[in-house]
mmCIF file of C-alpha atoms in Angstrom:
data_model
loop_
_atom_site.group_PDB
_atom_site.id
_atom_site.type_symbol
_atom_site.label_atom_id
_atom_site.label_comp_id
_atom_site.label_asym_id
_atom_site.label_seq_id
_atom_site.Cartn_x
_atom_site.Cartn_y
_atom_site.Cartn_z
ATOM 1 C CA TYR A 1 74.954 -30.153 -87.939
ATOM 2 C CA GLU A 2 74.063 -26.477 -88.021
ATOM 3 C CA ARG A 3 71.445 -26.945 -85.294
ATOM 4 C CA VAL A 4 74.149 -28.299 -82.995
ATOM 5 C CA ALA A 5 76.411 -25.394 -83.958
ATOM 6 C CA ARG A 6 73.682 -22.917 -83.007
ATOM 7 C CA ALA A 7 73.065 -24.798 -79.751
ATOM 8 C CA TYR A 8 76.749 -24.486 -78.839
ATOM 9 C CA GLU A 9 76.623 -20.768 -79.541
ATOM 10 C CA LYS A 10 73.576 -20.377 -77.286
ATOM 11 C CA ILE A 11 75.274 -22.344 -74.504
ATOM 12 C CA LEU A 12 78.402 -20.209 -74.704
ATOM 13 C CA ALA A 13 76.304 -17.039 -74.652
ATOM 14 C CA ARG A 14 74.509 -18.199 -71.494
ATOM 15 C CA LEU A 15 77.891 -18.909 -69.910
ATOM 16 C CA SER A 16 78.972 -15.307 -70.628
ATOM 17 C CA LEU A 17 81.546 -16.636 -73.116
ATOM 18 C CA GLY A 18 79.624 -15.895 -76.311
ATOM 19 C CA ASP A 19 81.322 -12.599 -77.148
ATOM 20 C CA ILE A 20 84.813 -14.093 -76.858
ATOM 21 C CA SER A 21 84.174 -17.490 -78.472
ATOM 22 C CA VAL A 22 84.578 -18.101 -82.189
ATOM 23 C CA ARG A 23 83.773 -20.875 -84.608
ATOM 24 C CA THR A 24 87.155 -22.024 -85.882
ATOM 25 C CA PHE A 25 87.983 -23.971 -89.015
ATOM 26 C CA ALA A 26 90.311 -26.909 -88.303
ATOM 27 C CA SER A 27 91.420 -30.072 -90.035
ATOM 28 C CA GLY A 28 88.644 -32.492 -90.926
ATOM 29 C CA GLY A 29 91.024 -35.446 -90.945
ATOM 30 C CA SER A 30 89.960 -38.307 -93.188
ATOM 31 C CA PHE A 31 86.279 -37.376 -92.974
ATOM 32 C CA SER A 32 85.894 -33.932 -94.510
ATOM 33 C CA GLN A 33 87.836 -30.871 -95.595
ATOM 34 C CA TYR A 34 87.177 -29.062 -92.329
ATOM 35 C CA SER A 35 86.021 -29.673 -88.806
ATOM 36 C CA HIS A 36 84.771 -26.849 -86.614
ATOM 37 C CA GLU A 37 86.092 -26.021 -83.180
ATOM 38 C CA TYR A 38 84.639 -23.599 -80.671
ATOM 39 C CA GLN A 39 87.564 -21.606 -79.358
ATOM 40 C CA THR A 40 87.336 -19.135 -76.477
ATOM 41 C CA LEU A 41 89.864 -16.312 -76.652
ATOM 42 C CA CYS A 42 92.150 -16.445 -73.630
ATOM 43 C CA ASP A 43 95.816 -15.534 -73.117
ATOM 44 C CA ALA A 44 96.270 -18.752 -71.113
ATOM 45 C CA GLY A 45 95.024 -20.888 -74.002
ATOM 46 C CA GLU A 46 97.169 -23.599 -75.564
ATOM 47 C CA ASP A 47 95.823 -23.155 -79.099
ATOM 48 C CA GLU A 48 96.770 -20.495 -81.630
ATOM 49 C CA ILE A 49 94.085 -19.336 -84.026
ATOM 50 C CA TYR A 50 93.868 -16.677 -86.739
ATOM 51 C CA LEU A 51 90.787 -14.504 -86.319
ATOM 52 C CA CYS A 52 88.841 -12.614 -88.961
ATOM 53 C CA LYS A 53 87.357 -9.673 -87.087
ATOM 54 C CA GLN A 54 84.946 -8.939 -89.922
ATOM 55 C CA CYS A 55 83.172 -12.313 -89.631
ATOM 56 C CA ASN A 56 84.213 -13.464 -86.145
ATOM 57 C CA ILE A 57 85.423 -16.665 -87.800
ATOM 58 C CA ALA A 58 88.863 -18.157 -87.171
ATOM 59 C CA VAL A 59 91.302 -20.633 -88.675
ATOM 60 C CA ASN A 60 93.318 -22.990 -86.478
ATOM 61 C CA GLN A 61 97.093 -22.717 -86.758
ATOM 62 C CA GLU A 62 97.269 -26.314 -88.018
ATOM 63 C CA LEU A 63 95.360 -25.198 -91.107
ATOM 64 C CA ILE A 64 96.721 -21.724 -91.718
ATOM 65 C CA LYS A 65 99.242 -22.690 -94.436
ATOM 66 C CA GLU A 66 96.543 -24.077 -96.699
ATOM 67 C CA GLN A 67 93.755 -21.737 -95.528
ATOM 68 C CA ASN A 68 95.388 -18.344 -95.001
ATOM 69 C CA VAL A 69 92.285 -16.246 -95.658
ATOM 70 C CA CYS A 70 88.921 -16.147 -93.931
ATOM 71 C CA PRO A 71 86.828 -19.070 -95.257
ATOM 72 C CA GLN A 72 83.759 -16.853 -95.222
ATOM 73 C CA CYS A 73 84.834 -13.496 -96.690
ATOM 74 C CA ASN A 74 88.370 -14.153 -98.011
ATOM 75 C CA ASN A 75 89.833 -11.454 -95.767
ATOM 76 C CA ASN A 76 93.597 -12.024 -95.588
ATOM 77 C CA GLN A 77 94.175 -9.763 -92.582
ATOM 78 C CA LEU A 78 93.775 -12.411 -89.902
ATOM 79 C CA GLU A 79 94.849 -11.671 -86.338
ATOM 80 C CA LYS A 80 96.784 -14.245 -84.337
ATOM 81 C CA LYS A 81 95.163 -15.074 -80.987
ATOM 82 C CA ARG A 82 95.554 -17.590 -78.177
ATOM 83 C CA ALA A 83 92.459 -19.587 -77.276
ATOM 84 C CA ILE A 84 91.040 -22.586 -75.422
ATOM 85 C CA GLU A 85 89.057 -25.184 -77.347
ATOM 86 C CA VAL A 86 85.800 -25.823 -75.466
ATOM 87 C CA GLY A 87 83.911 -27.797 -78.110
ATOM 88 C CA ASN A 88 84.067 -29.234 -81.598
ATOM 89 C CA ILE A 89 81.858 -30.666 -84.310
ATOM 90 C CA PHE A 90 82.741 -32.527 -87.468
ATOM 91 C CA LYS A 91 81.064 -34.566 -90.151
ATOM 92 C CA LEU A 92 81.712 -38.305 -90.240
ATOM 93 C CA LYS A 93 79.540 -38.525 -93.339
ATOM 94 C CA THR A 94 78.885 -42.192 -94.234
ATOM 95 C CA LYS A 95 82.298 -43.664 -93.393
ATOM 96 C CA PHE A 96 81.089 -45.672 -90.401
ATOM 97 C CA SER A 97 77.484 -46.178 -91.450
ATOM 98 C CA ASN A 98 78.717 -47.854 -94.633
ATOM 99 C CA ALA A 99 81.071 -50.075 -92.645
ATOM 100 C CA CYS A 100 78.294 -51.056 -90.233
ATOM 101 C CA GLN A 101 75.596 -51.192 -92.907
ATOM 102 C CA LEU A 102 73.620 -48.645 -90.897
ATOM 103 C CA THR A 103 70.798 -47.374 -93.095
ATOM 104 C CA TYR A 104 67.466 -45.586 -92.923
ATOM 105 C CA LYS A 105 64.465 -45.868 -95.202
ATOM 106 C CA ALA A 106 64.303 -42.800 -97.419
ATOM 107 C CA GLY A 107 61.176 -41.246 -98.904
ATOM 108 C CA ASP A 108 61.516 -43.373 -102.002
ATOM 109 C CA GLY A 109 61.405 -46.520 -99.884
ATOM 110 C CA HIS A 110 65.041 -47.422 -100.434
ATOM 111 C CA GLY A 111 67.618 -47.842 -97.694
ATOM 112 C CA LYS A 112 70.333 -45.205 -97.604
ATOM 113 C CA PRO A 113 73.394 -44.904 -95.334
ATOM 114 C CA VAL A 114 72.985 -42.682 -92.290
ATOM 115 C CA PHE A 115 74.890 -39.393 -92.494
ATOM 116 C CA MET A 116 76.744 -39.116 -89.187
ATOM 117 C CA GLY A 117 78.362 -36.325 -87.230
ATOM 118 C CA CYS A 118 80.521 -36.123 -84.123
ATOM 119 C CA TYR A 119 79.811 -33.532 -81.449
ATOM 120 C CA GLY A 120 81.978 -32.783 -78.438
ATOM 121 C CA PHE A 121 81.599 -30.254 -75.657
ATOM 122 C CA GLY A 122 83.946 -30.178 -72.648
ATOM 123 C CA PRO A 123 82.334 -29.220 -69.310
ATOM 124 C CA SER A 124 85.659 -29.466 -67.465
ATOM 125 C CA ARG A 125 87.352 -27.350 -70.133
ATOM 126 C CA VAL A 126 84.559 -24.793 -69.886
ATOM 127 C CA MET A 127 84.955 -24.684 -66.098
ATOM 128 C CA GLY A 128 88.687 -24.066 -66.408
ATOM 129 C CA THR A 129 88.081 -21.428 -69.062
ATOM 130 C CA LEU A 130 85.603 -19.599 -66.842
ATOM 131 C CA VAL A 131 88.149 -19.552 -64.019
ATOM 132 C CA GLU A 132 90.891 -18.218 -66.317
ATOM 133 C CA ILE A 133 88.685 -15.418 -67.631
ATOM 134 C CA PHE A 134 86.490 -14.453 -64.685
ATOM 135 C CA HIS A 135 88.803 -13.758 -61.763
ATOM 136 C CA ASP A 136 90.817 -11.024 -60.112
ATOM 137 C CA GLU A 137 93.587 -10.913 -57.508
ATOM 138 C CA LYS A 138 91.077 -11.787 -54.765
ATOM 139 C CA GLY A 139 89.529 -14.877 -56.324
ATOM 140 C CA LEU A 140 86.833 -16.091 -58.697
ATOM 141 C CA ILE A 141 84.006 -14.062 -60.227
ATOM 142 C CA TRP A 142 81.406 -16.627 -61.277
ATOM 143 C CA PRO A 143 78.913 -15.635 -63.993
ATOM 144 C CA ALA A 144 75.402 -15.962 -62.577
ATOM 145 C CA ALA A 145 74.462 -18.762 -65.003
ATOM 146 C CA VAL A 146 77.041 -21.173 -63.575
ATOM 147 C CA ALA A 147 77.528 -19.963 -60.005
ATOM 148 C CA PRO A 148 76.812 -22.723 -57.454
ATOM 149 C CA TYR A 149 74.826 -20.177 -55.418
ATOM 150 C CA LYS A 150 73.467 -16.760 -56.321
ATOM 151 C CA TYR A 151 73.958 -15.121 -52.918
ATOM 152 C CA HIS A 152 76.671 -15.384 -50.273
ATOM 153 C CA LEU A 153 75.202 -14.320 -46.927
ATOM 154 C CA LEU A 154 77.641 -13.431 -44.146
ATOM 155 C CA ASN A 155 76.872 -12.810 -40.496
ATOM 156 C CA LEU A 156 79.759 -10.741 -39.134
ATOM 157 C CA SER A 157 78.326 -10.295 -35.645
ATOM 158 C CA LYS A 158 78.404 -12.396 -32.485
ATOM 159 C CA ASN A 159 75.392 -10.537 -31.119
ATOM 160 C CA ASP A 160 72.454 -12.918 -30.585
ATOM 161 C CA LYS A 161 69.902 -10.423 -31.889
ATOM 162 C CA VAL A 162 71.882 -9.841 -35.091
ATOM 163 C CA LYS A 163 72.274 -13.605 -35.504
ATOM 164 C CA LEU A 164 68.510 -14.063 -35.295
ATOM 165 C CA THR A 165 68.090 -11.383 -37.967
ATOM 166 C CA ALA A 166 70.632 -13.101 -40.218
ATOM 167 C CA ASP A 167 68.981 -16.500 -39.684
ATOM 168 C CA GLU A 168 65.586 -15.069 -40.612
ATOM 169 C CA ILE A 169 67.006 -13.425 -43.737
ATOM 170 C CA TYR A 170 68.532 -16.770 -44.722
ATOM 171 C CA ARG A 171 65.229 -18.603 -44.253
ATOM 172 C CA GLU A 172 63.254 -16.076 -46.289
ATOM 173 C CA LEU A 173 65.848 -15.712 -49.037
ATOM 174 C CA SER A 174 66.246 -19.491 -49.369
ATOM 175 C CA LYS A 175 62.579 -19.806 -50.288
ATOM 176 C CA LYS A 176 63.266 -18.012 -53.581
ATOM 177 C CA GLU A 177 67.008 -18.196 -54.285
ATOM 178 C CA GLU A 178 70.086 -20.351 -53.750
ATOM 179 C CA VAL A 179 72.025 -19.006 -50.766
ATOM 180 C CA LEU A 180 75.355 -19.923 -49.188
ATOM 181 C CA TYR A 181 75.194 -18.853 -45.532
ATOM 182 C CA ASN A 182 78.408 -18.336 -43.568
ATOM 183 C CA ASP A 183 77.440 -17.994 -39.920
ATOM 184 C CA ARG A 184 80.604 -19.525 -38.431
ATOM 185 C CA GLN A 185 81.702 -17.933 -35.181
ATOM 186 C CA ASP A 186 85.255 -19.319 -35.131
ATOM 187 C CA ILE A 187 86.695 -17.037 -37.826
ATOM 188 C CA SER A 188 87.032 -13.270 -38.027
ATOM 189 C CA PRO A 189 84.876 -10.940 -40.145
ATOM 190 C CA GLY A 190 87.917 -10.237 -42.311
ATOM 191 C CA GLU A 191 88.376 -13.937 -43.007
ATOM 192 C CA LYS A 192 84.720 -14.284 -43.975
ATOM 193 C CA LEU A 193 84.946 -11.358 -46.376
ATOM 194 C CA ALA A 194 88.159 -12.712 -47.911
ATOM 195 C CA GLU A 195 86.590 -16.161 -48.330
ATOM 196 C CA ALA A 196 83.571 -14.612 -50.034
ATOM 197 C CA ASP A 197 85.832 -12.892 -52.570
ATOM 198 C CA LEU A 198 87.792 -16.108 -53.103
ATOM 199 C CA ILE A 199 84.663 -18.201 -53.741
ATOM 200 C CA GLY A 200 83.313 -15.477 -56.019
ATOM 201 C CA LEU A 201 79.516 -15.835 -55.914
ATOM 202 C CA PRO A 202 77.666 -13.096 -57.843
ATOM 203 C CA TYR A 203 76.208 -11.233 -54.840
ATOM 204 C CA ARG A 204 77.511 -10.791 -51.302
ATOM 205 C CA LEU A 205 75.106 -9.940 -48.487
ATOM 206 C CA VAL A 206 76.442 -8.856 -45.098
ATOM 207 C CA VAL A 207 74.584 -8.645 -41.807
ATOM 208 C CA SER A 208 76.488 -6.980 -38.963
ATOM 209 C CA ASP A 209 76.134 -4.690 -35.958
ATOM 210 C CA LYS A 210 76.227 -1.753 -38.386
ATOM 211 C CA THR A 211 73.468 -2.807 -40.788
ATOM 212 C CA HIS A 212 70.596 -2.374 -38.276
ATOM 213 C CA GLY A 213 68.245 -4.985 -39.722
ATOM 214 C CA GLN A 214 69.206 -4.293 -43.324
ATOM 215 C CA LEU A 215 71.688 -5.966 -45.665
ATOM 216 C CA GLU A 216 74.939 -4.670 -47.077
ATOM 217 C CA PHE A 217 74.674 -5.630 -50.754
ATOM 218 C CA LYS A 218 77.699 -5.934 -53.040
ATOM 219 C CA LYS A 219 78.210 -7.369 -56.518
ATOM 220 C CA ARG A 220 81.363 -9.473 -56.744
ATOM 221 C CA ASN A 221 82.557 -7.615 -59.850
ATOM 222 C CA GLU A 222 82.058 -4.151 -58.300
ATOM 223 C CA ASN A 223 83.597 -2.332 -55.340
ATOM 224 C CA LYS A 224 80.608 -0.291 -54.177
ATOM 225 C CA THR A 225 78.253 -1.490 -51.431
ATOM 226 C CA GLN A 226 74.646 -0.527 -50.724
ATOM 227 C CA LEU A 227 72.296 -0.972 -47.799
ATOM 228 C CA ARG A 228 69.118 -2.738 -48.864
ATOM 229 C CA ASN A 229 66.030 -4.324 -47.400
ATOM 230 C CA LEU A 230 65.329 -7.969 -48.145
ATOM 231 C CA LYS A 231 62.372 -7.067 -50.393
ATOM 232 C CA GLU A 232 64.661 -4.978 -52.605
ATOM 233 C CA LEU A 233 66.521 -8.132 -53.673
ATOM 234 C CA PHE A 234 63.505 -9.474 -55.573
#
């Protein structure tokens, strides 16, 4: 049970959600006193939780009347927050293994009922949560761990020589990284730049008449741009 809990915490950390996700005590139903939810703090969330900032542990609103202090440190100064549930774990104990006569052979040679748990993690919920948290007025800002591509390469020129340079950069970069290449000639440079912001890949690379064989490098979550050589990306 605790190994799964730690695995969830590692997953959320890799998704850049670790610092804003909390293990939350919720109703255990007919199985146990508590279940545990993984709630990501977000103003757009449907759930209300009460957070202990000392322990980074929370209590779901459904439980707050009977559990109005932190279950870990007994702090009664809990802060109300909105959140999105992205995962949950709870102990089924032996309720179903007894009913199904599901046993294992213990060290003493006797059969004992299997102790069961239930573990849920919502990829679609996580995707929606990432969109709610990592965006601005221009579009998405994908964390690198979940971005469909690392680089978004744009050719803003109709010059044949510049196009050859952009094509070569794409070929070389694709050998080592995942690259989305926008070389369409039927839309304007402004449209390409706006699309890149909307899609929100971590790094934008621009080749144009002004870059003179180099790349204009920009992080999606920053405003500054830099001219770089291809080798400087690795």
